[in-house]
């Protein structure tokens, strides 16, 4: 679940600002460092050398950072001009880890929406992507979580999310399919049901040319 808490004063014409936070069960860096040391030793990697002595601690802090999204305020504004064309943020960086191997997944997200009564601060599109990426993930779920969340909290006429990413679990191990990437998409509202809007969104993301 994504806990949300309103803060700030709201007039009759304003929505309260939503503070978006992710509350993990708790991060114990000391325990994680011990576990990382034992993990490396179990794989035959000694941490007794000068260069590797600090590695377990660095591993613990690195994964803690990967799994800790930054809080942000979901700021929206009245769509006073009645803007009804596509708003699209392209090439938003995505970094997460696959939940099956805990190996990096790196790519870009294209996130767009057709405004309803309110418009969204553009940086918040990237914040929402980061929020759901900072945890062990599968790309399909990540794509849908971003789209569903925006549809619920922004109430636009349509939402589209496309993610293109390279999975280290495919390129560095197993099949070792170097250079391959994976593309997923979720389209909601008019971006799913209206062919013109859907085609415009996919063309602008570069999925179709």
Coordinates of C-alpha atoms in Angstrom, one line a residue:
X1 CA 0.0 0.0 0.0
X2 CA 1.0 3.6 -0.6
X3 CA 0.3 5.7 2.6
X4 CA -0.9 9.1 1.8
X5 CA -1.4 12.0 4.2
X6 CA -2.9 15.4 3.3
X7 CA -1.2 18.5 4.7
X8 CA -1.5 22.2 4.2
X9 CA -4.7 24.3 4.2
X10 CA -7.2 23.8 1.4
X11 CA -9.9 26.2 0.2
X12 CA -13.2 25.0 -1.2
X13 CA -11.7 25.2 -4.7
X14 CA -8.4 23.5 -3.9
X15 CA -7.5 19.9 -3.3
X16 CA -5.3 19.1 -0.3
X17 CA -1.7 18.3 -1.2
X18 CA -1.0 14.6 -0.9
X19 CA 2.3 13.7 0.8
X20 CA 3.4 10.5 -0.9
X21 CA 5.7 8.3 1.3
X22 CA 6.8 4.7 1.3
X23 CA 7.1 3.1 4.7
X24 CA 9.3 0.1 4.7
X25 CA 9.1 -2.5 7.4
X26 CA 12.5 -1.2 8.7
X27 CA 16.1 -1.1 7.4
X28 CA 18.7 -2.7 9.7
X29 CA 22.0 -1.8 8.0
X30 CA 24.1 -3.6 10.6
X31 CA 22.2 -6.8 10.1
X32 CA 22.3 -6.3 6.3
X33 CA 26.1 -5.9 6.4
X34 CA 26.6 -9.1 8.4
X35 CA 24.3 -10.9 5.9
X36 CA 26.2 -9.5 2.9
X37 CA 29.5 -10.7 4.4
X38 CA 28.2 -14.2 5.0
X39 CA 26.7 -14.2 1.5
X40 CA 30.1 -13.3 -0.1
X41 CA 31.9 -15.8 2.0
X42 CA 29.4 -18.5 1.0
X43 CA 30.3 -17.8 -2.6
X44 CA 34.0 -18.2 -1.8
X45 CA 34.8 -14.5 -1.8
X46 CA 36.9 -13.5 1.2
X47 CA 36.3 -10.0 2.6
X48 CA 39.5 -10.1 4.6
X49 CA 41.5 -8.1 2.0
X50 CA 41.9 -4.3 2.3
X51 CA 39.9 -3.7 -0.9
X52 CA 37.0 -6.0 0.1
X53 CA 36.8 -5.3 3.8
X54 CA 34.3 -2.5 3.4
X55 CA 32.3 -4.3 0.6
X56 CA 29.6 -5.8 2.8
X57 CA 28.8 -2.4 4.3
X58 CA 28.8 -0.8 0.9
X59 CA 26.4 -3.5 -0.4
X60 CA 24.0 -2.9 2.5
X61 CA 24.0 0.8 2.0
X62 CA 23.6 0.5 -1.8
X63 CA 20.6 -1.8 -1.6
X64 CA 19.0 0.3 1.2
X65 CA 19.3 3.3 -1.2
X66 CA 17.8 1.4 -4.0
X67 CA 14.8 0.4 -1.9
X68 CA 14.2 3.8 -0.3
X69 CA 12.2 6.2 -2.6
X70 CA 12.1 9.9 -1.6
X71 CA 8.9 11.3 -0.3
X72 CA 7.2 13.9 -2.5
X73 CA 4.1 16.1 -2.6
X74 CA 1.6 15.4 -5.3
X75 CA 0.9 18.9 -6.5
X76 CA -1.9 19.4 -9.0
X77 CA -3.4 22.6 -10.4
X78 CA -6.8 23.6 -11.9
X79 CA -7.0 23.1 -15.6
X80 CA -8.4 26.6 -16.0
X81 CA -7.8 26.7 -19.8
X82 CA -9.5 23.4 -20.4
X83 CA -6.4 21.9 -22.0
X84 CA -7.4 18.6 -23.6
X85 CA -4.4 17.5 -25.5
X86 CA -1.8 14.9 -24.5
X87 CA 0.8 15.8 -21.9
X88 CA 3.8 13.5 -22.2
X89 CA 7.1 13.2 -20.3
X90 CA 9.5 11.1 -22.3
X91 CA 12.7 9.3 -21.3
X92 CA 12.2 9.4 -17.6
X93 CA 15.1 7.3 -16.1
X94 CA 14.1 4.0 -14.6
X95 CA 16.3 2.0 -12.2
X96 CA 15.1 -0.9 -10.2
X97 CA 16.1 -4.5 -9.5
X98 CA 14.3 -7.6 -10.6
X99 CA 12.7 -9.4 -7.8
X100 CA 13.8 -12.8 -9.1
X101 CA 17.6 -12.2 -9.0
X102 CA 18.0 -8.8 -7.4
X103 CA 20.0 -7.7 -10.4
X104 CA 19.7 -4.2 -11.9
X105 CA 17.0 -3.2 -14.4
X106 CA 17.8 0.1 -16.2
X107 CA 15.8 1.9 -18.8
X108 CA 13.4 4.7 -19.5
X109 CA 9.7 5.4 -19.0
X110 CA 7.4 7.5 -21.1
X111 CA 4.4 8.7 -19.1
X112 CA 1.5 10.7 -20.5
X113 CA -2.0 11.7 -19.7
X114 CA -5.1 13.5 -21.2
X115 CA -6.0 16.1 -18.6
X116 CA -9.3 16.2 -16.9
X117 CA -10.2 18.9 -14.3
X118 CA -6.6 19.2 -13.0
X119 CA -3.1 19.1 -14.4
X120 CA 0.0 17.7 -12.7
X121 CA 3.4 19.3 -12.0
X122 CA 5.6 17.7 -14.6
X123 CA 8.3 16.6 -12.2
X124 CA 5.7 14.5 -10.4
X125 CA 5.5 12.1 -13.3
X126 CA 9.1 11.2 -12.7
X127 CA 8.6 11.0 -8.9
X128 CA 5.8 8.5 -9.3
X129 CA 8.0 6.3 -11.5
X130 CA 10.8 6.5 -8.9
X131 CA 8.3 5.7 -6.1
X132 CA 7.3 2.4 -7.5
X133 CA 10.7 1.5 -9.0
X134 CA 12.4 1.7 -5.5
X135 CA 11.7 -1.9 -4.6
X136 CA 12.2 -5.4 -6.1
X137 CA 10.0 -5.3 -9.2
X138 CA 8.9 -7.0 -12.4
X139 CA 8.5 -4.6 -15.3
X140 CA 5.0 -5.5 -16.0
X141 CA 3.8 -4.7 -12.5
X142 CA 5.8 -1.5 -12.4
X143 CA 4.2 -0.2 -15.6
X144 CA 0.7 -0.9 -14.4
X145 CA 1.3 0.5 -10.9
X146 CA 2.4 3.9 -12.3
X147 CA -0.6 4.0 -14.7
X148 CA -3.2 2.9 -12.1
X149 CA -1.9 5.3 -9.5
X150 CA -2.1 8.3 -11.8
X151 CA -5.5 7.3 -13.0
X152 CA -6.7 7.1 -9.3
X153 CA -5.2 10.2 -7.9
X154 CA -5.2 12.6 -11.0
X155 CA -8.5 11.4 -12.5
X156 CA -7.5 12.3 -16.1
X157 CA -9.3 11.3 -19.2
X158 CA -6.6 8.8 -20.1
X159 CA -3.2 7.6 -19.0
X160 CA -0.4 5.9 -20.9
X161 CA 2.8 4.4 -19.6
X162 CA 5.5 2.7 -21.7
X163 CA 8.7 1.4 -20.1
X164 CA 11.8 0.2 -22.1
X165 CA 14.4 -1.5 -20.0
X166 CA 17.4 -3.8 -20.1
X167 CA 17.4 -6.6 -17.5
X168 CA 20.8 -7.7 -16.2
X169 CA 19.3 -11.1 -15.4
X170 CA 19.0 -11.6 -19.1
X171 CA 22.1 -9.9 -20.3
X172 CA 24.7 -10.8 -17.7
X173 CA 23.6 -14.4 -16.8
X174 CA 21.5 -17.2 -18.1
X175 CA 20.8 -16.7 -21.8
X176 CA 23.3 -13.7 -21.8
X177 CA 21.2 -11.9 -24.5
X178 CA 23.5 -8.8 -24.6
X179 CA 21.8 -5.7 -26.0
X180 CA 18.2 -7.0 -25.6
X181 CA 15.6 -4.8 -23.9
X182 CA 12.0 -5.3 -22.8
X183 CA 9.1 -3.1 -23.6
X184 CA 5.8 -3.0 -21.6
X185 CA 2.8 -0.6 -21.8
X186 CA -0.4 0.2 -19.9
X187 CA -3.1 2.3 -21.5
X188 CA -6.1 3.5 -19.6
X189 CA -9.2 5.6 -20.5
X190 CA -9.2 7.4 -23.8
X191 CA -5.6 6.4 -24.5
X192 CA -6.9 2.8 -24.6
X193 CA -10.3 3.2 -26.2
X194 CA -9.8 6.0 -28.7
X195 CA -7.7 4.9 -31.6
X196 CA -6.5 8.4 -32.6
X197 CA -5.3 9.2 -29.0
X198 CA -3.7 5.8 -28.6
X199 CA -1.9 6.2 -31.9
X200 CA -0.6 9.7 -31.1
X201 CA 0.7 8.5 -27.7
X202 CA 2.5 5.5 -29.1
X203 CA 4.0 7.5 -32.0
X204 CA 5.3 10.2 -29.7
X205 CA 6.9 7.7 -27.3
X206 CA 8.7 6.2 -30.4
X207 CA 7.1 2.8 -29.9
X208 CA 5.5 3.1 -33.4
X209 CA 7.1 5.1 -36.2

